Coordinates of C-alpha atoms and ligand atoms in Angstrom, one line a residue:
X1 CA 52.7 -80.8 87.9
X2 CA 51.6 -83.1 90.9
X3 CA 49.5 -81.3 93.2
X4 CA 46.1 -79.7 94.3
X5 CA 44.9 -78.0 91.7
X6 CA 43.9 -74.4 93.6
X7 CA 40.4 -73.1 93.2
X8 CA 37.4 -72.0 95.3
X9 CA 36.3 -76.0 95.6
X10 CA 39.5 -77.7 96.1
X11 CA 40.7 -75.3 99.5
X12 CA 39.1 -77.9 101.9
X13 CA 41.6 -80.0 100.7
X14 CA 44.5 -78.3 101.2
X15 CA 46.4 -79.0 104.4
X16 CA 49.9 -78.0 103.6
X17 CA 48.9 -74.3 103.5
X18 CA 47.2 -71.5 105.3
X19 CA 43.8 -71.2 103.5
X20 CA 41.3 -68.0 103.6
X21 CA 38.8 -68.7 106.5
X22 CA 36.1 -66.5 105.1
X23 CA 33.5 -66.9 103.1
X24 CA 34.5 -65.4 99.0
X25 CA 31.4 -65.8 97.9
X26 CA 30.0 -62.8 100.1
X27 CA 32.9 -60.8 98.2
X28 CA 32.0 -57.7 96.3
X29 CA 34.6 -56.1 94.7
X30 CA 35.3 -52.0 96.3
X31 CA 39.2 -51.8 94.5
X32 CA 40.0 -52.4 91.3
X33 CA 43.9 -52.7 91.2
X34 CA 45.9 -52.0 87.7
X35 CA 49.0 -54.0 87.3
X36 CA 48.4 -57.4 89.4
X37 CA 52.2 -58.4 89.8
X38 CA 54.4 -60.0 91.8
X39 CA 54.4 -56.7 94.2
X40 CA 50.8 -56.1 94.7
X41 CA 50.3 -60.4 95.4
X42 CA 52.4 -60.0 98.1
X43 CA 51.6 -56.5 99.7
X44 CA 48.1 -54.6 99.2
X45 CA 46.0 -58.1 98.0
X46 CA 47.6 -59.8 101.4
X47 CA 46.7 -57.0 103.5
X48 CA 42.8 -57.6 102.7
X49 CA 43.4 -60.9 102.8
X50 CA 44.3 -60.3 106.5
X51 CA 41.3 -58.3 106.7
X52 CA 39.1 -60.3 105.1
X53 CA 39.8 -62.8 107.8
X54 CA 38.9 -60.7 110.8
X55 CA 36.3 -58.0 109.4
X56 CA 32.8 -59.2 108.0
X57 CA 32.5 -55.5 106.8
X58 CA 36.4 -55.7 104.3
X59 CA 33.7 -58.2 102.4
X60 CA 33.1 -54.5 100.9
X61 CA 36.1 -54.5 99.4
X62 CA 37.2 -57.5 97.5
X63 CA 40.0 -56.8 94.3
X64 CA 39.1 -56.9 90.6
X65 CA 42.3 -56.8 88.9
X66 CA 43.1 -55.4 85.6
X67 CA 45.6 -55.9 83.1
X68 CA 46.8 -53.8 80.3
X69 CA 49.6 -54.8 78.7
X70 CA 49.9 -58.1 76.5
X71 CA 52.2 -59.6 79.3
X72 CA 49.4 -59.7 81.9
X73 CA 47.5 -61.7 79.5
X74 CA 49.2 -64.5 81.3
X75 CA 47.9 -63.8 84.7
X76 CA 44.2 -64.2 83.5
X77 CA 45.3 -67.5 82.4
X78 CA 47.0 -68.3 85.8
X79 CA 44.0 -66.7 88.0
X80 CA 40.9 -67.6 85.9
X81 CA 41.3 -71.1 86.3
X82 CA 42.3 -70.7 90.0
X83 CA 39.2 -68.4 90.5
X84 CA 41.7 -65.4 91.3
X85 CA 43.4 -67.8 94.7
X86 CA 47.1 -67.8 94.7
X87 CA 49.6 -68.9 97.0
X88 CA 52.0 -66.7 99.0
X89 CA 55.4 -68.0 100.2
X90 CA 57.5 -65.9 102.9
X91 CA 61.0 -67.0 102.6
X92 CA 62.9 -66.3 106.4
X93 CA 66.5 -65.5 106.6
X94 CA 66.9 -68.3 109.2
X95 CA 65.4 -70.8 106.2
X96 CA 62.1 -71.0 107.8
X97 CA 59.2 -71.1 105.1
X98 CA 55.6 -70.2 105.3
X99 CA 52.8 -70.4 102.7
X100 CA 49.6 -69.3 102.8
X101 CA 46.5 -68.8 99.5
X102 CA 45.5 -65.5 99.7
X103 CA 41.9 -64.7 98.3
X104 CA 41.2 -61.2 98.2
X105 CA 41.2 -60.7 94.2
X106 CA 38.0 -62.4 93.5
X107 CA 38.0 -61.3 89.9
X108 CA 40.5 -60.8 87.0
X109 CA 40.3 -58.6 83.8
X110 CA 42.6 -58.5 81.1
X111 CA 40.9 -55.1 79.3
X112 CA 41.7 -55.9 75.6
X113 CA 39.5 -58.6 76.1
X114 CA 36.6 -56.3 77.0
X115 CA 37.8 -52.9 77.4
X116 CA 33.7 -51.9 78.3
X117 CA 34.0 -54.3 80.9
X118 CA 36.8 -52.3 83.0
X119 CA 34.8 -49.2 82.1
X120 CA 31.9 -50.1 83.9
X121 CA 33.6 -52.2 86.5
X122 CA 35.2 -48.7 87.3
X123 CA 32.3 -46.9 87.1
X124 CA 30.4 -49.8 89.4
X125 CA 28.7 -47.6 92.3
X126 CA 30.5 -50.2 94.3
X127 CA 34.1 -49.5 93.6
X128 CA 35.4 -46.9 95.6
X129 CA 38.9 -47.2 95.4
X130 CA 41.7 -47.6 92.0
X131 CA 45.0 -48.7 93.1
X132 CA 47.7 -49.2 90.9
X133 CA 51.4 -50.9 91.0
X134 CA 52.3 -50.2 87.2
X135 CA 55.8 -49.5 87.4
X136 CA 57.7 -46.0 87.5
X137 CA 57.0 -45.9 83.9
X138 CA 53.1 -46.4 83.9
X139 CA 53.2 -42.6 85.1
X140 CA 54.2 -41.5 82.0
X141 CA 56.1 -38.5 82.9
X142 CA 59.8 -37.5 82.1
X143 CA 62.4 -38.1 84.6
X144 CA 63.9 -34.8 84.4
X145 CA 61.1 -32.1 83.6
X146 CA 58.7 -34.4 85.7
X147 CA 56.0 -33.2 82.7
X148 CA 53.1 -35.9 81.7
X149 CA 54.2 -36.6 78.1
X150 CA 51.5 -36.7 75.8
X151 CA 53.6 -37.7 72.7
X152 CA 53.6 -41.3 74.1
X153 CA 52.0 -42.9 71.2
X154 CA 49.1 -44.8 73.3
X155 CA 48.4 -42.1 75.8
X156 CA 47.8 -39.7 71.9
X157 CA 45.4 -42.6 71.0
X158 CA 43.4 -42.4 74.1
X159 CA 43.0 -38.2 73.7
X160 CA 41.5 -39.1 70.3
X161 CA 37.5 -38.7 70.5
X162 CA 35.7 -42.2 71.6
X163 CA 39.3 -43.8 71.5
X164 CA 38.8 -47.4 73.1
X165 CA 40.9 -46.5 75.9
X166 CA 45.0 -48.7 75.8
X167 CA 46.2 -46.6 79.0
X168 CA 45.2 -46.6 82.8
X169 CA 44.8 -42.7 82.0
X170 CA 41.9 -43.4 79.3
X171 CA 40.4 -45.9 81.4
X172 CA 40.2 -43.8 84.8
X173 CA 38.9 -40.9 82.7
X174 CA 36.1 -42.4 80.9
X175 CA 34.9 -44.1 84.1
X176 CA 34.8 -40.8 86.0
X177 CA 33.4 -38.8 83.2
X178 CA 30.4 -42.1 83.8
X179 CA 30.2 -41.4 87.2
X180 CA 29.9 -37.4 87.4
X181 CA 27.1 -38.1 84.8
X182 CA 25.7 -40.7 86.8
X183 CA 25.7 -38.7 89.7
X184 CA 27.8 -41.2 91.3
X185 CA 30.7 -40.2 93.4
X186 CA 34.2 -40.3 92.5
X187 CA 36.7 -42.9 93.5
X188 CA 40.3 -42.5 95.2
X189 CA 43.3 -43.3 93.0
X190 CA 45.7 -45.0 95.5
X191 CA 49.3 -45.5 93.9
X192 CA 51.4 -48.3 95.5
X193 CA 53.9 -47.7 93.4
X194 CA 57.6 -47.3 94.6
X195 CA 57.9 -43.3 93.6
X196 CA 58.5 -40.4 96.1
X197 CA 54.9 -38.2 96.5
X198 CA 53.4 -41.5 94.3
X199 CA 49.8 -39.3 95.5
X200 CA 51.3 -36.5 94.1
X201 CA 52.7 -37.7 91.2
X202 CA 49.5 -39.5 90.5
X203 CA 47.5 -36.4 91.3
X204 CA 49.7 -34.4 88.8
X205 CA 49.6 -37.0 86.0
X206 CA 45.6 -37.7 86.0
X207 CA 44.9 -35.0 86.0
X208 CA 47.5 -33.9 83.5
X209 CA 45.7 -36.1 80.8
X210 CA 42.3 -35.4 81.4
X211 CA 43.3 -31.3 81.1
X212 CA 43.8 -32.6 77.5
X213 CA 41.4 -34.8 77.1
X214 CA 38.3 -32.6 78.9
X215 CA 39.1 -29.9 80.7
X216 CA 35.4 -29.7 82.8
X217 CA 36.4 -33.3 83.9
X218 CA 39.4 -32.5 84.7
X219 CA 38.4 -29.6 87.3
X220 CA 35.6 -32.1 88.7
X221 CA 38.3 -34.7 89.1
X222 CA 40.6 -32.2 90.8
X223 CA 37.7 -31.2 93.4
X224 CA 36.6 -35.0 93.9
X225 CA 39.0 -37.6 93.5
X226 CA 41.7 -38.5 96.6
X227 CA 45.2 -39.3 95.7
X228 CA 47.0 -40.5 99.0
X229 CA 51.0 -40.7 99.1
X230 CA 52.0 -44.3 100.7
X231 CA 55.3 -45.3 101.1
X232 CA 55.8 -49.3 100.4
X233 CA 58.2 -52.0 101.5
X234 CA 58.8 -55.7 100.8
X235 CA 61.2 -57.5 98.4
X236 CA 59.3 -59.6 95.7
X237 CA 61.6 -60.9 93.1
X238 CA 60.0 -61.7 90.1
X239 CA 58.8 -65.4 90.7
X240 CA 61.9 -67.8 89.9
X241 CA 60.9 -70.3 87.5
X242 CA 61.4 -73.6 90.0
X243 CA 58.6 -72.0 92.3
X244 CA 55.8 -73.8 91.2
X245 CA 57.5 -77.0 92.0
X246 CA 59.0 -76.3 95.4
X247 CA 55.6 -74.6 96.0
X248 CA 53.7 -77.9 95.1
X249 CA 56.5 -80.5 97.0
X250 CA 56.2 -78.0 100.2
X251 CA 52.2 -77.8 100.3
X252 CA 51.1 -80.0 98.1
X253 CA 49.1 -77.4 96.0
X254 CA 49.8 -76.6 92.4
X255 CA 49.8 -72.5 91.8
X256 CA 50.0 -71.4 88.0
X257 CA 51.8 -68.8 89.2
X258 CA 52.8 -68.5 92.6
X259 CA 54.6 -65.3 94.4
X260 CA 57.7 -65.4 96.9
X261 CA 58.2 -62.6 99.2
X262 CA 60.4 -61.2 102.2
X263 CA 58.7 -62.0 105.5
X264 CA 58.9 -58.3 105.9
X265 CA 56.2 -55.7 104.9
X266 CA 55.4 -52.2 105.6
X267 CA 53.1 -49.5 104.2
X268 CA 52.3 -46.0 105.0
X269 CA 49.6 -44.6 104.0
X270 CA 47.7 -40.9 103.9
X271 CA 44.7 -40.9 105.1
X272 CA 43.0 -39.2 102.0
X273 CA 40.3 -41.5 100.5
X274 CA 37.0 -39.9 98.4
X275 CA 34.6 -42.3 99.5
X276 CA 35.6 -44.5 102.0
X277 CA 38.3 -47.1 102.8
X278 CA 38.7 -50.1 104.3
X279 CA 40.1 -50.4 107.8
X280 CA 43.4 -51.4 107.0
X281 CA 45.0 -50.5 110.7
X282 CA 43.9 -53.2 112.1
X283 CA 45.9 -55.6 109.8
X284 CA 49.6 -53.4 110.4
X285 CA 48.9 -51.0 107.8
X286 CA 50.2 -47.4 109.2
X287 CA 47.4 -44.9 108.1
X288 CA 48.6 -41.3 109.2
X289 CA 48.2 -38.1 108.1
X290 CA 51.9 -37.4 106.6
X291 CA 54.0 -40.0 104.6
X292 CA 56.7 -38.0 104.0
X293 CA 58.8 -38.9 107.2
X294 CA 58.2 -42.8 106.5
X295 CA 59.4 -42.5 102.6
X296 CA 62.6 -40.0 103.5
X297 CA 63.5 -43.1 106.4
X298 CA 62.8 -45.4 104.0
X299 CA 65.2 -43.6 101.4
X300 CA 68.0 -42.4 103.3
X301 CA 68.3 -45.9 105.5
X302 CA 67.4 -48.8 102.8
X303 CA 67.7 -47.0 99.5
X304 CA 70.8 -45.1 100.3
X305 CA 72.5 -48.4 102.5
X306 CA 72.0 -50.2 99.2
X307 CA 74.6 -47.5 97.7
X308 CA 76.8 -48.4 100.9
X309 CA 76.6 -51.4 100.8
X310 CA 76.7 -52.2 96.7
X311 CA 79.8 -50.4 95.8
X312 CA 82.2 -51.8 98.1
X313 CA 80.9 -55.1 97.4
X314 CA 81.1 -54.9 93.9
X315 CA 85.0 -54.1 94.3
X316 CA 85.4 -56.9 96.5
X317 CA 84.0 -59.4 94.1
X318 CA 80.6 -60.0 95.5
X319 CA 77.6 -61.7 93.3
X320 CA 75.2 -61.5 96.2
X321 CA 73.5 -58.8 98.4
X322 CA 73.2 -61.6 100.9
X323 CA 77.0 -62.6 100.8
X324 CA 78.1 -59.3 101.1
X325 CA 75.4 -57.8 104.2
X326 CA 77.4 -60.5 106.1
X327 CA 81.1 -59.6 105.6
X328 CA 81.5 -57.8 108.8
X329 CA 83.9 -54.8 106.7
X330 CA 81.0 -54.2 104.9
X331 CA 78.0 -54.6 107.4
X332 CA 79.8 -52.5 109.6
X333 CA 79.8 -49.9 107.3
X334 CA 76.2 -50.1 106.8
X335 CA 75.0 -50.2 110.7
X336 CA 77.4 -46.9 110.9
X337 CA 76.4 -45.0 107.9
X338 CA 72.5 -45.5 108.9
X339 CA 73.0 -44.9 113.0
X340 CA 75.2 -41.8 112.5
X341 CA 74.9 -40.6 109.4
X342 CA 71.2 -41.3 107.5
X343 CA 69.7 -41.2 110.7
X344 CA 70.6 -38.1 112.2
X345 CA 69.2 -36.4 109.0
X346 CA 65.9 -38.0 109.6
X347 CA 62.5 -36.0 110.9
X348 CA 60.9 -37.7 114.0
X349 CA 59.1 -40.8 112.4
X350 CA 56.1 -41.4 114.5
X351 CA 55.8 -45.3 115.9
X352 CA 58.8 -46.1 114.6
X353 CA 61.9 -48.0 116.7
X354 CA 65.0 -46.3 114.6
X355 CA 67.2 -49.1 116.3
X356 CA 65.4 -51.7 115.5
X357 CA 64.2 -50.2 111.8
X358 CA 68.2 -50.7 111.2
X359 CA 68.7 -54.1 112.9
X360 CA 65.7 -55.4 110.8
X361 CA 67.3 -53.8 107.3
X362 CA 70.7 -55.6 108.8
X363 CA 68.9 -58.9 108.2
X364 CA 66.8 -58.1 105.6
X365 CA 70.0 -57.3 103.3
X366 CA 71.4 -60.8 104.9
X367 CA 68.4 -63.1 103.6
X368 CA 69.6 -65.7 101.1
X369 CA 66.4 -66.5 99.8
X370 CA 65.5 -63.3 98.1
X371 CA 69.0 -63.8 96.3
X372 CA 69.1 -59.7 95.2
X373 CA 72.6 -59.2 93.3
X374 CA 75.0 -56.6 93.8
X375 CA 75.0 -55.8 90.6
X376 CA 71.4 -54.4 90.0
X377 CA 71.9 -51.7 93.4
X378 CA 74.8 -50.3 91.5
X379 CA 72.9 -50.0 88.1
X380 CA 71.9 -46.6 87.7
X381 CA 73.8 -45.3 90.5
X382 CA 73.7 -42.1 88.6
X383 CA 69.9 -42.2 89.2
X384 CA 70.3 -43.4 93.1
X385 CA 73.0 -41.5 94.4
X386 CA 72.3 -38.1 93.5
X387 CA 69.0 -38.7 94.9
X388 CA 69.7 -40.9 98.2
X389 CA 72.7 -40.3 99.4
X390 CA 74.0 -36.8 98.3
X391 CA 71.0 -35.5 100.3
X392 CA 72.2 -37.1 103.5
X393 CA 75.8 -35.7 102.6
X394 CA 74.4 -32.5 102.2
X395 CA 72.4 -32.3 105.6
X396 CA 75.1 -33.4 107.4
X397 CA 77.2 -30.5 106.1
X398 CA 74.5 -28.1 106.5
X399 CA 74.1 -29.4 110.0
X400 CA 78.3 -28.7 110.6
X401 CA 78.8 -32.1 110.8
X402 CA 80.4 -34.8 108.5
X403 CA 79.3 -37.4 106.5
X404 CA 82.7 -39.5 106.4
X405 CA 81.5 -43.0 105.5
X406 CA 78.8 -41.6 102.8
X407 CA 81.6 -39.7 101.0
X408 CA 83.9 -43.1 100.9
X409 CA 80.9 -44.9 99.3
X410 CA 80.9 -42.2 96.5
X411 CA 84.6 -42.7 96.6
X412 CA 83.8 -46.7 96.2
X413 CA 81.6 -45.5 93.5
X414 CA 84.4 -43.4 91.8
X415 CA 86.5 -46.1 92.1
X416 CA 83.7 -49.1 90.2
X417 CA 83.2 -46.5 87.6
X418 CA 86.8 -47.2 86.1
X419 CA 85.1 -50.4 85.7
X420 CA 87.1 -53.3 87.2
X421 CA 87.1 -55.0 90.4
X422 CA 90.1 -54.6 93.1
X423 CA 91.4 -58.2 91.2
X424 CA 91.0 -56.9 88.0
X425 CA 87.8 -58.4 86.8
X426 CA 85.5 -56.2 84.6
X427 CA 82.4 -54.7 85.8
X428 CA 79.2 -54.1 84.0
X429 CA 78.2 -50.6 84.4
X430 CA 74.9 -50.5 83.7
X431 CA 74.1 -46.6 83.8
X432 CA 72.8 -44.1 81.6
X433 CA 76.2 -42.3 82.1
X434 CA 78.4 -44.9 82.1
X435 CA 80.7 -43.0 79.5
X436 CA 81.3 -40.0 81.4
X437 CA 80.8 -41.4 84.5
X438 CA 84.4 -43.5 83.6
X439 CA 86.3 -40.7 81.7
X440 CA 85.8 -38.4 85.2
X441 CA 86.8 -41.5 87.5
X442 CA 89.9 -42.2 85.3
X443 CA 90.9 -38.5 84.8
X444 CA 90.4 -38.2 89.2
X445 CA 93.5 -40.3 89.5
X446 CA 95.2 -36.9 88.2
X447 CA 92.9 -34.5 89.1
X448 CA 91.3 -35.6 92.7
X449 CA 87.7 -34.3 92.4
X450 CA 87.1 -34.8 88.8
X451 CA 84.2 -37.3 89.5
X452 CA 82.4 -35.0 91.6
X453 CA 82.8 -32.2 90.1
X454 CA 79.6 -33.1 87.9
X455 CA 77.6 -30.6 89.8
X456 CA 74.0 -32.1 88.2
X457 CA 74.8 -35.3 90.6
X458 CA 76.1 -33.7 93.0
X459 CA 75.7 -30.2 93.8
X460 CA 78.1 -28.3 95.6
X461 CA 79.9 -31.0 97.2
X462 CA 83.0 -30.6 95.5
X463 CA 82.9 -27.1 96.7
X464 CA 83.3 -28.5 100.4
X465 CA 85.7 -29.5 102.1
X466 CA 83.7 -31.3 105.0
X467 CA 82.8 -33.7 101.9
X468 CA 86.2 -33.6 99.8
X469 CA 88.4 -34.2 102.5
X470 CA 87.0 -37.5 103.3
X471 CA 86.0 -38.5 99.9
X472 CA 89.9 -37.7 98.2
X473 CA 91.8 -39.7 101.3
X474 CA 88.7 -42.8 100.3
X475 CA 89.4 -42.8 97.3
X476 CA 93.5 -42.7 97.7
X477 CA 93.4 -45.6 100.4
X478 CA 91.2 -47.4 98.3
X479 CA 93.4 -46.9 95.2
X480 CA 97.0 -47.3 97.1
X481 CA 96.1 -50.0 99.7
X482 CA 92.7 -51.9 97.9
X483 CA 89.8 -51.8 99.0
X484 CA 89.7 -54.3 102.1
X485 CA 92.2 -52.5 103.8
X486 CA 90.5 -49.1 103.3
X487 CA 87.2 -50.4 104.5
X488 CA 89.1 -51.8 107.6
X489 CA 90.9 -48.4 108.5
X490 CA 87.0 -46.8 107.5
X491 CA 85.1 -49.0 110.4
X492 CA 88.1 -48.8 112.5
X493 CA 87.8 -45.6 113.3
Ligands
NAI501 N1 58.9 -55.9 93.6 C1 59.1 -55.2 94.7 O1 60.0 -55.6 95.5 C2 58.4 -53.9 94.9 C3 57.7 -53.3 93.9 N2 57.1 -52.1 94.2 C4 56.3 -51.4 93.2 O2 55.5 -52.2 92.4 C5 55.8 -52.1 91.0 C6 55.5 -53.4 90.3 O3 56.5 -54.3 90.8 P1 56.2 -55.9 90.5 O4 54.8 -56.3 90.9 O5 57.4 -56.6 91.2 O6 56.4 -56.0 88.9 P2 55.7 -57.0 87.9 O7 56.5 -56.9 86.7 O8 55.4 -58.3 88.6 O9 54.3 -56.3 87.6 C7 54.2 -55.0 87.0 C8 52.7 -54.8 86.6 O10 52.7 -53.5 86.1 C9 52.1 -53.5 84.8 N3 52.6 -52.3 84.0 C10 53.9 -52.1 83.7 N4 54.0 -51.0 83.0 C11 52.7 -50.5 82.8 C12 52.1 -49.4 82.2 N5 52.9 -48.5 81.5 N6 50.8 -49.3 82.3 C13 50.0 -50.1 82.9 N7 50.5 -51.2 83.5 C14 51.8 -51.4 83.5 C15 52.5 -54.8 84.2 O11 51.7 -55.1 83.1 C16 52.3 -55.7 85.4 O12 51.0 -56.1 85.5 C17 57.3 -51.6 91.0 O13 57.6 -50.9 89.8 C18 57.3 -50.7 92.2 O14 56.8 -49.4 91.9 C19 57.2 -51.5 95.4 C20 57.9 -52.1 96.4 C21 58.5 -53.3 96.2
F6P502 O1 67.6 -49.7 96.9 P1 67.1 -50.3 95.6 O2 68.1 -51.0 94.9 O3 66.2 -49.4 94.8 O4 66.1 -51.4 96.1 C1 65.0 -51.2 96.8 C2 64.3 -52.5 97.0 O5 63.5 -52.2 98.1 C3 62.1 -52.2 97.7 O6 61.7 -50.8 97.7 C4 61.4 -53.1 98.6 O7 60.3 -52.7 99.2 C5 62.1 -52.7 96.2 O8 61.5 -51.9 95.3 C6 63.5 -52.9 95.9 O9 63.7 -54.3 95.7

């Protein structure tokens, strides 16, 4: 690969990127982050980067990261040599293309290397913060009792006496147990992870293993250790393998392993630290005292225009997310289902434009770089509906209004679950009830509400006419006149 290689003694050289302007080796690291992906490259580390640029004191708070699973084994390779500098590349929808290096991890541990290493890293008087982007499943907890499962076969080999910890559970635990005998303080746990209450379920799930691994810690870890809620936002694909060249040819600088981002980025978060934080407001980070509004915005107007958007265009024969958010049947049907349905259901969200909240989603959906596919918004739909959209269905009717346009989007739903597009062409339903999800959606054709009469997604609705009505004369137009021309009659009214 032609190119700069990228490391602390080669940034003077680079001229086709934005370099850090501070000094790294005045670092120390305050946060130790679990799972360095894609996600946390291009959100919390840039953040500090920002930081770091304007605030001698965020030198307080430089990022050791920490990998547990064999995957991230390939990380250390990329950062080590790179002395933990990557590059960051914001794609715009207009085609416009920044990059900058971001240096805020200044170290990198892959634990099974030296699992004592992370403990005492942890336990380092200087670390006051754990933040973690481990995926949904890194929480270890089942997605219908919400109960920490302690069958999982690493999480029983970390509650066996001196088990060399596997989990991010046996690691945090050991290195507070250190502490409160040290008489050190404990640290905050910040998740960054894309989960509703992520504090809470954090807060639940700690603290559910160390009940079983040592009750007395666990009470001291219940009294001392902050868990806030955030809500996060910004599209990161997983990096596309011709990165690292475009990457190089744009700035000249060759990154092992370079991230790619949405220009857009947003994060909420409680203000409910342990021991300290780092003064993230003045980079655009909104720290407030209740996330809640933030996430239910976040879910009813991006989540839940997904659904809107996704189904239709699956029926119409659309690959892309970007494709679709600008065929003006469908992208009208979004701006109206978030202005008058999602966002009437919303609480007041402080320092937040609705309007232009909307507009921004409008051309975040239309940006051809992040090239999201209509395919994965409708996998688990089972999962998303019930949990984004039904809600908004549900206020409405509780409010005596309607929901009309959210009901034809479960109607376009109804309709995908039959499995072919308005032409015919098979669709892959990728969903956990893909079986029964079909039978109801073919057996509606005879009996109209079949499909939503599968009260564990949703609810009542079937049970109300302010939802059937509109849903059963969806689902006929769609059915009788295809789906273009029901879409058109939708937005036309
Ligand atoms: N990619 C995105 O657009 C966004 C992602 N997020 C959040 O960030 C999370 C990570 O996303 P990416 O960085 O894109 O994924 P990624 O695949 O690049 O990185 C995931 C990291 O989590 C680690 N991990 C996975 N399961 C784990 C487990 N059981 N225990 C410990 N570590 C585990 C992996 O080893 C890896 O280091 C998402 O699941 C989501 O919660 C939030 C908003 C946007
Ligand atoms: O609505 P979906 O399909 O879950 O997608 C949400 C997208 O928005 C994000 O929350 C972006 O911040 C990502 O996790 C994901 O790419």
């Amino acid at each position: 690969m032609s190119g700069i290689a990228l490391n602390d003694t080669t940034l003077p050289e680079i001229a086709g990127a934005a370099v850090p302007a501070y000094h790294r080796g005045d670092i120390r690291t305050g946060i130790v982050h679990f799972g360095v992906g894609g996600f946390h490259r291009a959100h919390q580390a840039m953040y500090l980067d920002r930081l770091l640029a304007l605030d001698p004191d965020a030198a307080a708070w430089g990022i050791c990261g920490v990998g547990l699973r064999p995957a991230d084994a390939a990380m250390r390779d990329a950062l080590a040599p790179q002395d933990g500098l990557y590059t960051l590349t914001l794609k715009h929808p207009d085609g416009t293309v920044e990059t900058s290096v971001i240096g805020s991890i200044v170290h990198y541990l892959y634990a099974p290397d030296d699992p004592e290493a992370v403990i005492e890293t942890l336990a380092s008087p200087h670390v006051r913060i754990v933040s973690l982007t481990v995926t949904e499943g890194g929480y270890n907890f089942s997605a219908s009792t919400g109960e920490f499962d302690a069958e999982n076969p690493d999480v029983a080999a970390d509650l066996a006496p001196g088990a060399v910890p596997r989990t991010v559970f046996g690691y945090v635990a050991e290195a507070l147990r250190r502490r409160r005998d040290r008489q050190l303080p404990a640290f905050t746990v910040m998740s960054c992870d894309n989960i509703e209450g992520n504090g809470h379920v954090a807060r639940r799930t700690f603290l559910a293993f160390a009940r079983l691994a040592d009750p007395e810690l666990a009470q001291w870890m219940d009294a001392e250790v902050a868990f806030p809620n955030s809500m996060v936002d910004r599209i990161t694909p997983a990096t596309p393998p011709d990165l690292r060249a475009e990457v190089a040819q744009r700035s000249g600088v060759d990154d092992r392993w370079p991230v790619v981002a949405e220009p857009f980025t947003q994060w909420v978060l409680e203000d409910s630290f342990a021991s300290g934080r780092p003064a993230l407001e003045r980079v655009g980070v909104q720290v407030v005292d209740d996330v809640a509004p933030y996430e239910l915005m976040k879910l009813r107007l991006l989540n839940a225009g997904h659904q809107a958007l996704g189904h239709f265009a699956r029926l119409l024969g659309y690959e892309y997310v970007h494709d679709a958010a600008v065929d003006p049947d469908i992208r009208e049907l979004l701006r109206r289902y978030m202005q008058e349905e999602g966002r009437p259901t919303l609480r007041e969200v402080p320092g937040i434009d609705l309007d232009e909240y909307i507009d921004t989603l409008l051309d975040r959906f239309s940006n051809p770089a992040i090239a999201d596919t209509v395919a994965r918004l409708c996998q688990d739909a089972s999962d998303r509906i019930p949990k984004w959209l039904v809600p908004v269905i549900a206020a409405r009717l509780d409010a005596g209004a309607q929901a009309p346009l959210a009901a034809a989007v479960v109607a376009a739903w109804t309709r995908c679950s039959e499995g072919r597009s308005d032409d015919g062409a098979p669709l892959d339903i990728s969903d956990r009830l893909a079986g029964g999800l079909a039978e109801r959606a073919v057996r509606s054709r005879t009996e109209p509400l079949a499909f939503v009469e599968n009260t564990e997604l949703f609810g009542d609705l079937a049970d109300r006419p302010g939802f059937t009505e509109p849903y059963v004369a969806a689902l006929d137009a769609i059915r009788e006149h295809g789906t273009r021309a029901a879409l058109r009659d939708l937005v036309a009214r």
